[in-house]
Coordinates of C-alpha atoms (C1' of nucleotides) in Angstrom, one line a residue:
Chain A
M1 CA 17.1 37.9 -45.7
I2 CA 18.0 34.6 -44.3
S3 CA 20.1 34.8 -41.1
K4 CA 22.3 32.3 -39.5
P5 CA 20.7 29.9 -37.0
K6 CA 20.5 31.2 -33.5
G7 CA 23.6 30.6 -31.4
T8 CA 26.0 30.1 -34.3
L9 CA 28.8 32.3 -35.4
D10 CA 30.2 33.6 -38.7
F11 CA 34.0 33.8 -38.7
L12 CA 34.8 36.6 -41.0
P13 CA 38.4 36.7 -42.3
A14 CA 39.7 38.7 -39.3
D15 CA 38.1 36.3 -36.8
A16 CA 39.1 33.2 -38.8
F17 CA 42.6 34.5 -38.8
K18 CA 42.6 34.8 -35.0
R19 CA 41.1 31.3 -34.7
L20 CA 43.7 29.9 -37.0
H21 CA 46.4 31.4 -34.8
I22 CA 44.9 29.9 -31.7
E23 CA 44.7 26.5 -33.3
D24 CA 48.3 26.6 -34.5
K25 CA 49.4 27.4 -31.0
L26 CA 47.4 24.6 -29.5
R27 CA 48.6 22.0 -32.0
R28 CA 52.2 23.0 -31.4
I29 CA 51.9 22.7 -27.6
A30 CA 50.0 19.4 -27.9
S31 CA 52.7 17.9 -30.0
L32 CA 55.4 19.1 -27.5
F33 CA 53.5 16.9 -24.9
N34 CA 53.3 14.1 -27.5
Y35 CA 49.5 14.2 -27.8
K36 CA 48.4 13.1 -31.3
E37 CA 45.4 14.5 -33.1
I38 CA 42.3 12.5 -33.6
R39 CA 39.3 13.4 -35.8
T40 CA 35.9 11.7 -35.6
P41 CA 32.7 12.2 -37.5
A42 CA 30.5 15.3 -37.0
F43 CA 27.7 13.0 -35.9
E44 CA 27.4 9.7 -34.1
K45 CA 24.8 7.1 -33.3
T46 CA 22.6 8.8 -30.6
E47 CA 23.0 5.7 -28.5
L48 CA 26.7 6.5 -28.0
F49 CA 25.9 9.7 -26.1
R50 CA 23.0 8.2 -24.2
R51 CA 25.3 5.6 -22.8
G52 CA 28.4 7.7 -22.7
I53 CA 27.3 11.0 -21.2
G54 CA 24.3 9.7 -19.2
E55 CA 20.6 9.7 -19.9
E56 CA 19.9 12.1 -17.0
T57 CA 22.4 14.8 -17.9
D58 CA 21.1 18.1 -19.3
I59 CA 23.1 17.4 -22.5
V60 CA 21.4 14.2 -23.3
S61 CA 17.9 14.9 -21.9
K62 CA 17.3 18.2 -23.7
E63 CA 20.2 19.6 -25.6
M64 CA 21.0 17.2 -28.4
Y65 CA 20.6 17.9 -32.1
S66 CA 19.2 14.5 -33.2
F67 CA 18.0 13.6 -36.7
N68 CA 16.9 10.7 -38.9
D69 CA 14.3 9.5 -36.4
N70 CA 16.7 10.0 -33.5
E71 CA 19.2 7.5 -35.0
F72 CA 22.0 10.1 -35.2
T73 CA 23.1 13.1 -33.2
L74 CA 25.5 16.0 -33.9
K75 CA 28.2 15.5 -31.4
P76 CA 27.6 17.6 -28.2
E77 CA 31.1 16.6 -26.8
M78 CA 34.1 14.6 -27.9
T79 CA 35.0 12.3 -25.1
A80 CA 32.4 9.6 -26.0
P81 CA 33.3 9.7 -29.7
V82 CA 37.0 9.5 -28.9
I83 CA 36.5 6.5 -26.6
R84 CA 34.3 4.9 -29.3
A85 CA 37.1 5.3 -31.8
Y86 CA 39.6 4.0 -29.3
I87 CA 37.6 0.8 -28.8
E88 CA 36.5 0.4 -32.4
N89 CA 40.0 0.7 -33.7
S90 CA 41.6 -1.3 -30.9
L91 CA 44.0 1.5 -30.1
Y92 CA 45.0 -0.3 -26.9
N93 CA 46.8 -2.7 -29.1
V94 CA 48.8 0.1 -30.7
S95 CA 50.3 1.2 -27.4
P96 CA 49.1 0.9 -23.8
V97 CA 48.7 4.6 -23.3
Q98 CA 47.1 6.8 -25.9
K99 CA 47.5 10.6 -25.6
L100 CA 45.0 12.2 -28.0
Y101 CA 43.8 15.7 -28.7
Y102 CA 41.2 17.2 -30.9
I103 CA 40.0 20.6 -32.1
S104 CA 36.4 20.4 -33.3
N105 CA 33.0 21.9 -33.2
M106 CA 30.2 20.7 -30.9
F107 CA 26.5 21.2 -31.0
R108 CA 24.2 21.7 -28.1
H109 CA 20.7 23.1 -28.2
E110 CA 20.8 25.6 -25.3
R111 CA 19.8 29.2 -24.9
P112 CA 22.7 31.2 -26.2
Q113 CA 24.4 33.7 -24.0
A114 CA 27.8 35.3 -23.6
G115 CA 30.4 32.6 -24.0
R116 CA 27.8 29.9 -24.9
Y117 CA 26.7 29.0 -28.3
R118 CA 24.8 26.2 -30.0
E119 CA 27.7 25.5 -32.3
F120 CA 31.0 25.9 -30.4
S121 CA 34.5 24.7 -30.7
Q122 CA 36.6 22.8 -28.2
F123 CA 40.2 22.0 -27.9
G124 CA 40.4 18.8 -25.8
A125 CA 42.9 16.2 -24.8
E126 CA 42.5 12.6 -23.4
V127 CA 45.0 10.2 -21.8
I128 CA 43.6 6.7 -22.2
G129 CA 45.1 3.7 -20.5
S130 CA 46.8 5.1 -17.4
G131 CA 45.3 5.5 -14.0
D132 CA 48.6 6.7 -12.6
Y133 CA 48.7 10.2 -11.0
A134 CA 51.4 11.0 -13.5
A135 CA 48.7 10.9 -16.2
D136 CA 46.6 13.5 -14.4
V137 CA 49.6 15.7 -13.9
D138 CA 50.6 15.3 -17.6
L139 CA 47.2 16.3 -18.8
I140 CA 46.6 19.1 -16.4
S141 CA 50.0 20.6 -17.1
L142 CA 49.1 20.5 -20.9
G143 CA 46.0 22.6 -20.0
T144 CA 47.8 25.1 -17.9
S145 CA 50.8 25.5 -20.1
F146 CA 48.9 26.5 -23.2
L147 CA 46.9 29.0 -21.2
S148 CA 50.1 30.5 -19.8
D149 CA 51.7 30.4 -23.2
F150 CA 48.9 32.8 -24.3
G151 CA 50.1 35.0 -21.5
L152 CA 47.0 34.4 -19.4
K153 CA 47.4 34.8 -15.7
N154 CA 44.7 35.4 -13.1
L155 CA 43.2 32.1 -14.0
K156 CA 41.8 30.0 -11.1
I157 CA 42.5 26.3 -11.2
K158 CA 40.1 24.4 -9.0
I159 CA 40.6 20.8 -8.4
N160 CA 38.8 18.0 -6.5
N161 CA 38.5 14.3 -6.2
I162 CA 34.9 13.0 -6.3
G163 CA 35.8 9.4 -5.6
N164 CA 34.9 6.2 -7.3
L165 CA 31.3 5.0 -7.6
D166 CA 31.2 3.3 -4.2
E167 CA 32.8 6.2 -2.4
R168 CA 30.5 8.6 -4.0
R169 CA 27.4 6.6 -3.4
T170 CA 28.1 6.6 0.3
Y171 CA 28.8 10.3 0.3
I172 CA 25.7 11.2 -1.6
A173 CA 23.6 9.2 0.9
D174 CA 25.1 11.1 3.8
L175 CA 24.9 14.4 2.0
K176 CA 21.2 13.8 1.4
K177 CA 20.7 12.8 5.0
Y178 CA 22.3 16.1 6.1
L179 CA 20.3 18.2 3.6
E180 CA 17.0 16.6 4.6
D181 CA 17.2 18.5 7.8
Y182 CA 17.3 21.8 5.9
K183 CA 14.9 20.7 3.2
N184 CA 12.5 23.7 3.8
H185 CA 15.3 26.2 3.9
L186 CA 16.9 25.2 0.6
S187 CA 16.2 27.3 -2.6
S188 CA 13.4 25.8 -4.7
E189 CA 16.0 24.7 -7.3
S190 CA 18.1 22.9 -4.8
H191 CA 15.0 21.4 -3.3
K192 CA 14.4 19.7 -6.6
R193 CA 18.0 18.7 -6.9
L194 CA 17.7 16.9 -3.6
F195 CA 16.0 14.2 -5.6
T196 CA 17.5 14.6 -9.0
N197 CA 21.2 15.5 -8.3
P198 CA 22.1 16.3 -4.7
L199 CA 25.8 16.8 -5.6
R200 CA 24.9 19.9 -7.6
I201 CA 23.5 21.6 -4.5
L202 CA 27.1 21.9 -3.4
D203 CA 27.8 24.6 -6.0
S204 CA 24.5 26.4 -5.8
K205 CA 24.9 30.2 -6.0
D206 CA 22.0 30.8 -3.7
G207 CA 23.1 32.6 -0.5
K208 CA 21.1 30.4 1.8
D209 CA 22.2 27.2 0.1
I210 CA 25.8 28.3 0.5
E211 CA 25.2 28.7 4.2
I212 CA 23.6 25.3 4.6
V213 CA 26.3 23.6 2.5
K214 CA 29.1 25.1 4.6
N215 CA 28.7 22.4 7.3
A216 CA 27.7 19.6 4.9
P217 CA 29.8 16.4 4.9
V218 CA 33.0 16.7 2.7
I219 CA 33.7 14.3 -0.1
F220 CA 37.3 14.0 0.8
D221 CA 36.4 12.2 4.1
Y222 CA 34.7 9.5 2.0
L223 CA 37.7 8.7 -0.2
G224 CA 39.4 5.4 0.3
P225 CA 43.2 5.2 0.7
D226 CA 43.8 4.7 -3.0
N227 CA 42.0 7.9 -4.1
K228 CA 43.3 9.8 -1.2
S229 CA 46.9 9.1 -2.1
H230 CA 46.1 9.6 -5.8
F231 CA 44.7 13.0 -5.0
G232 CA 47.7 13.8 -2.9
N233 CA 50.1 12.8 -5.6
V234 CA 48.4 14.8 -8.2
L235 CA 48.5 17.9 -6.0
K236 CA 52.2 17.3 -5.2
G237 CA 52.9 16.9 -8.9
L238 CA 51.3 20.2 -9.7
E239 CA 53.2 21.9 -6.9
S240 CA 56.5 20.5 -8.1
M241 CA 55.8 22.2 -11.5
G242 CA 54.8 25.5 -9.9
I243 CA 51.2 25.2 -10.9
Q244 CA 49.0 27.0 -8.4
Y245 CA 45.7 25.4 -7.6
E246 CA 42.8 25.7 -5.2
I247 CA 41.2 22.6 -3.7
D248 CA 37.4 22.9 -4.1
Y249 CA 35.6 20.0 -2.4
K250 CA 32.4 21.5 -3.9
L251 CA 33.6 21.1 -7.5
V252 CA 31.3 18.5 -9.0
R253 CA 30.7 18.3 -12.7
G254 CA 27.6 17.7 -14.7
L255 CA 28.6 14.7 -16.8
D256 CA 27.9 11.3 -15.4
Y257 CA 31.1 9.7 -16.4
Y258 CA 33.5 11.6 -14.1
T259 CA 35.3 9.7 -11.3
S260 CA 38.2 10.6 -9.0
T261 CA 40.0 13.7 -10.2
T262 CA 37.9 16.7 -11.5
F263 CA 39.2 20.1 -12.3
E264 CA 38.2 23.4 -13.8
I265 CA 39.9 26.6 -14.9
A266 CA 37.8 29.7 -14.7
S267 CA 38.4 33.3 -15.6
D268 CA 37.1 36.5 -14.0
D269 CA 37.2 38.1 -17.4
L270 CA 34.2 36.2 -18.6
G271 CA 30.5 36.7 -17.7
A272 CA 28.3 34.1 -16.2
Q273 CA 29.9 31.3 -18.2
N274 CA 33.4 31.6 -16.8
A275 CA 34.8 28.1 -17.1
V276 CA 37.4 28.2 -19.8
L277 CA 38.5 24.6 -19.4
G278 CA 37.1 21.7 -17.5
G279 CA 37.7 18.0 -17.2
G280 CA 38.4 15.0 -15.0
R281 CA 39.0 11.3 -14.8
Y282 CA 36.5 8.9 -16.3
D283 CA 37.8 5.4 -15.3
M284 CA 34.5 3.6 -16.0
L285 CA 33.7 5.0 -19.4
V286 CA 35.7 2.7 -21.7
Q287 CA 34.1 -0.3 -20.0
Q288 CA 30.7 1.3 -20.1
L289 CA 31.0 1.7 -23.9
G290 CA 31.9 -1.9 -24.4
G291 CA 35.7 -1.9 -24.0
K292 CA 37.9 -3.4 -21.5
A293 CA 38.2 -1.7 -18.1
T294 CA 40.5 1.2 -18.9
P295 CA 41.3 4.2 -16.8
A296 CA 41.3 7.6 -18.6
I297 CA 41.3 11.3 -18.0
G298 CA 40.6 14.3 -20.2
F299 CA 39.6 17.9 -20.5
A300 CA 37.9 20.2 -22.9
C301 CA 38.6 23.9 -23.4
G302 CA 36.0 26.2 -25.1
L303 CA 37.7 28.1 -27.9
E304 CA 35.1 30.9 -28.0
R305 CA 35.5 31.4 -24.3
L306 CA 39.3 31.3 -24.7
T307 CA 39.0 33.9 -27.4
L308 CA 36.9 36.1 -25.2
V309 CA 39.5 35.9 -22.4
L310 CA 42.3 36.6 -24.8
E311 CA 40.5 39.7 -26.0
A312 CA 39.7 40.9 -22.5
N313 CA 43.5 40.5 -21.8
K314 CA 44.3 42.6 -24.9
Y315 CA 46.2 39.6 -26.3
E316 CA 48.1 40.7 -29.4
F317 CA 47.1 38.5 -32.3
P318 CA 49.6 38.4 -35.2
E319 CA 48.7 40.5 -38.2
P320 CA 47.8 38.7 -41.4
G321 CA 50.5 39.1 -44.1
N322 CA 50.4 41.9 -46.7
P323 CA 51.1 41.6 -50.4
K324 CA 54.8 42.1 -51.3
I325 CA 53.8 43.7 -54.5
Y326 CA 50.7 45.1 -56.2
L327 CA 50.8 45.1 -60.0
V328 CA 48.9 48.2 -61.3
S329 CA 47.8 47.9 -64.9
A330 CA 46.9 50.7 -67.4
G331 CA 45.2 49.5 -70.5
E332 CA 44.1 46.2 -71.9
E333 CA 47.4 44.9 -73.2
A334 CA 49.1 45.7 -69.8
K335 CA 46.3 43.9 -68.0
K336 CA 47.0 40.8 -70.0
K337 CA 50.7 41.1 -69.1
V338 CA 50.0 41.7 -65.5
I339 CA 48.0 38.5 -65.2
V340 CA 51.0 36.6 -66.4
I341 CA 53.5 38.3 -64.2
A342 CA 51.3 37.9 -61.1
N343 CA 51.1 34.2 -61.8
E344 CA 54.8 33.9 -62.1
L345 CA 55.3 35.8 -58.9
R346 CA 52.9 33.6 -57.0
M347 CA 54.5 30.5 -58.4
K348 CA 57.7 31.8 -56.9
G349 CA 55.9 32.1 -53.6
I350 CA 55.7 35.9 -53.7
F351 CA 52.5 37.4 -52.2
C352 CA 51.1 39.4 -55.1
E353 CA 47.8 41.2 -55.8
T354 CA 46.2 42.9 -58.8
D355 CA 43.1 44.8 -59.7
L356 CA 40.0 42.9 -60.7
L357 CA 37.7 45.8 -61.4
N358 CA 39.4 47.6 -64.3
R359 CA 39.9 50.5 -61.9
S360 CA 41.8 53.7 -62.6
I361 CA 45.5 53.9 -61.7
K362 CA 44.7 56.1 -58.8
A363 CA 42.1 53.7 -57.5
Q364 CA 44.5 50.8 -57.9
M365 CA 47.2 52.7 -56.0
K366 CA 44.6 53.3 -53.2
D367 CA 43.8 49.6 -53.2
A368 CA 47.5 48.8 -52.9
N369 CA 47.8 51.2 -50.1
R370 CA 44.8 49.8 -48.3
L371 CA 46.2 46.3 -48.6
N372 CA 49.5 47.6 -47.2
A373 CA 51.4 46.3 -50.2
G374 CA 55.2 46.6 -49.9
Y375 CA 55.8 47.6 -53.5
V376 CA 53.8 48.8 -56.4
C377 CA 54.6 48.4 -60.1
V378 CA 52.7 50.3 -62.7
I379 CA 52.6 48.7 -66.1
G380 CA 51.1 50.5 -69.1
D381 CA 51.7 51.0 -72.8
D382 CA 55.0 52.9 -72.1
E383 CA 56.4 50.0 -70.1
L384 CA 55.3 47.4 -72.6
R385 CA 57.1 49.4 -75.3
S386 CA 60.3 50.1 -73.4
G387 CA 60.4 46.9 -71.5
A388 CA 61.4 48.7 -68.3
V389 CA 59.3 49.3 -65.2
K390 CA 59.7 51.2 -62.0
I391 CA 59.1 49.4 -58.7
K392 CA 57.9 51.7 -56.1
N393 CA 58.6 51.2 -52.4
M394 CA 55.3 52.2 -50.7
A395 CA 57.0 53.0 -47.4
G396 CA 59.5 55.5 -48.6
G397 CA 58.2 56.3 -52.0
D398 CA 61.5 55.7 -53.8
E399 CA 61.5 53.8 -57.1
T400 CA 63.8 51.3 -58.7
E401 CA 64.0 50.8 -62.4
I402 CA 64.1 47.2 -63.6
A403 CA 63.4 45.2 -66.8
L404 CA 59.8 44.2 -67.2
D405 CA 60.6 40.6 -67.6
N406 CA 62.8 40.7 -64.5
I407 CA 60.1 41.6 -61.9
V408 CA 60.0 38.1 -60.6
N409 CA 63.7 38.4 -59.7
F410 CA 63.4 41.6 -57.8
N411 CA 64.7 41.5 -54.3
F412 CA 61.5 42.2 -52.3
I413 CA 62.3 43.0 -48.7
Chain B
rG1 C1' 11.7 26.1 -20.2
rC2 C1' 11.8 31.1 -17.2
rG3 C1' 13.4 36.5 -16.5
rA4 C1' 15.4 41.4 -18.1
rG5 C1' 17.2 44.7 -21.8
rU6 C1' 17.9 46.3 -26.9
rA7 C1' 16.3 47.1 -32.2
rU8 C1' 17.7 54.1 -36.6
rA9 C1' 23.0 53.9 -43.0
rG10 C1' 28.0 48.6 -44.3
rC11 C1' 30.0 49.6 -38.8
rU12 C1' 29.6 52.6 -34.0
rC13 C1' 25.8 55.4 -32.5
rA14 C1' 22.9 60.6 -31.9
rG15 C1' 17.9 62.0 -32.7
rU16 C1' 15.1 67.5 -27.7
rU17 C1' 8.1 68.4 -25.8
rG18 C1' 5.4 64.1 -31.2
rG19 C1' 6.9 68.6 -36.5
rC20 C1' 11.4 67.5 -43.5
rA21 C1' 16.1 61.1 -41.3
rG22 C1' 21.4 62.7 -38.8
rA23 C1' 26.9 62.4 -37.3
rG24 C1' 31.6 59.8 -37.1
rC25 C1' 34.1 55.8 -39.5
rG26 C1' 33.9 53.0 -44.0
rU27 C1' 32.8 53.0 -49.5
rC28 C1' 32.9 55.7 -54.3
rA29 C1' 34.3 60.1 -57.3
rG30 C1' 37.0 64.7 -57.8
rA31 C1' 41.0 68.5 -56.4
rU32 C1' 47.3 68.3 -63.0
rU33 C1' 46.6 64.0 -68.6
rG34 C1' 49.8 57.6 -65.7
rU35 C1' 50.8 57.1 -59.0
rG36 C1' 48.8 55.7 -52.6
rG37 C1' 48.9 57.5 -47.2
rC38 C1' 47.6 63.6 -45.1
rU39 C1' 44.1 67.5 -46.3
rC40 C1' 39.8 69.6 -48.9
rU41 C1' 35.2 69.1 -51.9
rG42 C1' 31.2 66.1 -53.4
rA43 C1' 28.2 61.5 -53.9
rA44 C1' 25.7 56.9 -52.9
rU45 C1' 23.6 54.0 -49.1
rG46 C1' 17.4 53.8 -44.7
rU47 C1' 10.5 49.5 -45.2
rC48 C1' 13.7 54.1 -38.3
rA49 C1' 12.9 45.3 -36.9
rC50 C1' 7.6 43.8 -38.2
rG51 C1' 2.0 44.5 -37.5
rG52 C1' -1.7 47.3 -35.3
rG53 C1' -3.4 51.7 -32.4
rU54 C1' -3.6 57.1 -30.6
rU55 C1' -2.8 61.8 -33.3
rC56 C1' -3.7 67.0 -38.1
rG57 C1' 1.2 64.7 -37.8
rA58 C1' 4.8 58.9 -34.8
rG59 C1' 11.9 57.1 -35.2
rC60 C1' 9.7 59.1 -30.5
rC61 C1' 3.5 57.5 -27.1
rC62 C1' 0.3 52.6 -26.4
rC63 C1' -0.6 47.2 -27.6
rG64 C1' 1.2 42.8 -30.0
rU65 C1' 4.9 40.0 -32.8
rU66 C1' 9.8 38.7 -34.2
rA67 C1' 15.0 38.9 -33.8
rC68 C1' 19.2 39.9 -31.0
rU69 C1' 21.7 40.5 -26.3
rC70 C1' 22.4 39.5 -21.2
rG71 C1' 21.0 36.5 -17.0
rC72 C1' 18.6 31.7 -14.5
rC73 C1' 19.4 26.4 -15.3
rC74 C1' 23.5 23.6 -17.2
rC75 C1' 28.0 23.4 -19.5
rA76 C1' 33.3 24.7 -22.7

RNA sequence: GCGAGUAUAGCUCAGUUGGCAGAGCGUCAGAUUGUGGCUCUGAAUGUCACGGGUUCGAGCCCCGUUACUCGCCCCA
C-alpha cells in the first residue's frame, strides 16, 4: 500500500465540508473589512524566500521543499509571494493602500507534531502601503473578529513592538552584554542562541533562562519616539474596540522581516504548537525585494490549528445538506425512467439521489434512510403502467399520490 | 537533527501466566411477494506493522527495522 507523505492530511468529505465552512466564513469577514483575495503560484523562485524570509531563519535554512536544482521552492509562507506580486504588478499604482487576503496551502519540511504539518493551510491578510497605526488596528481587528465570530474566547492576544532596525541593533547589543554575565548559567540551547539569535533567548521555556531574562533590558526602552507613539496608538485603538491584549516585551518572532509591531494569538486548547495566529509589521520587506520603500503589516492564521481549537471548543459545524428525494426503482424499465426524472429534478435545483448498484427496494430504502432523504418515491412496473406514484415523507411516513410526470413539480419541504 | 510512546477487523479498542483471533460500531443478507428508522437472526472482513530470536507452542517474552503519534527546536 502506498501511504500519503509524512505530515500531510487527507480531507475526507466530512473534513472537507468543515474546511469549506471555515473558508466561507473567513472570506465573508475579509470582504466586510474590504480585504481582496490574492492567489499566487504554488511555487516560487527559491531566491524570493532567501531574500524575503532571511537566509538564517529555520524556514530557509532547513525547511524548504526545493526542486529543479534548487531553482524553485514550494511556498513555505505567503508574505514574500504577495509582496513579489505587489511589486511585479505595480499594485501601488492601482491604489496607495492594498488590503489583501489569501487562503492557501504552505509547505515546510519539519518534524510533524500536533498542530504542525508539512503541508498546511493558512488564512492570511496583508495591508501594504500604510505605516499608520490605523493599519495595524484594522488588520489586528480583522484577526480578532473572525476568531470571535467563531465563538472563540479564552484566546490570548500578545503584542509587542520590536523597533526598527537601528533600535533593535542597539537593543540586541545591550541584551548580549547583559547575557554575557550569565553565559555559564544559560541553558545549552540559549548559550548557542547568544551567538546566533539572542532575541530568541527571551522566550526560552527553560526555567533558569526565564529567571535570567527577568532582569534583562526591555526592548520598549530602546524605541524611539515614533515607534513609542505608534505602539501607544495601536494599543489605544485596540482598547477603543474592546479588544483585550497583553503586552509581551519578550514576544519576538522568528522571521527576519519583522519590524515594529508584532503580535500573536495563542490558545490553551492546543498542545505545544499553541499559536493560532501570528504576524507583525514588515516595513523593510518591499524595499528588500526590489520595490519602493513601502510600509506593510500582515498576519497568518493556521487553519489546521484553528480547526483543532474549534473542535476543542465543541464548535457546531453546519451539517451537509440531505437529498430532498430519493428515487427508488424496481425493474429495468423503471430504472431508465428514474434516470430521466432524477436529471430533471437536478436541473430544477432539487437535490436528488438514486441507486447505482441495482439494489433491492429494501436496500434502496435503507440507502435513502441513511442519506436522510426527505422523501422517497418508488417507481416500478405498476407506476409506469398507471402513471401515478406515491411520494413518501420519510419523517412521518405519510404518502402523497401524484402523477409520474409531475414529480418535478412536487412541493418538497 | 534529538527524545519518548504506540502498532490486533473499515473505525474505536479488549486480548489473563505464552495455549484455537475477540467485542462494540459500521457493512451485507434475512425475519410477508414492492417500502427505511427500532428489534431479532445470520454473514463477510485479519500477513496480530515488518524481519529475526527464545519456546513443544508467541498477538503476548527478547533483538532489530519501519510507520505513526507526542515532545524538543522553530513556526501557523
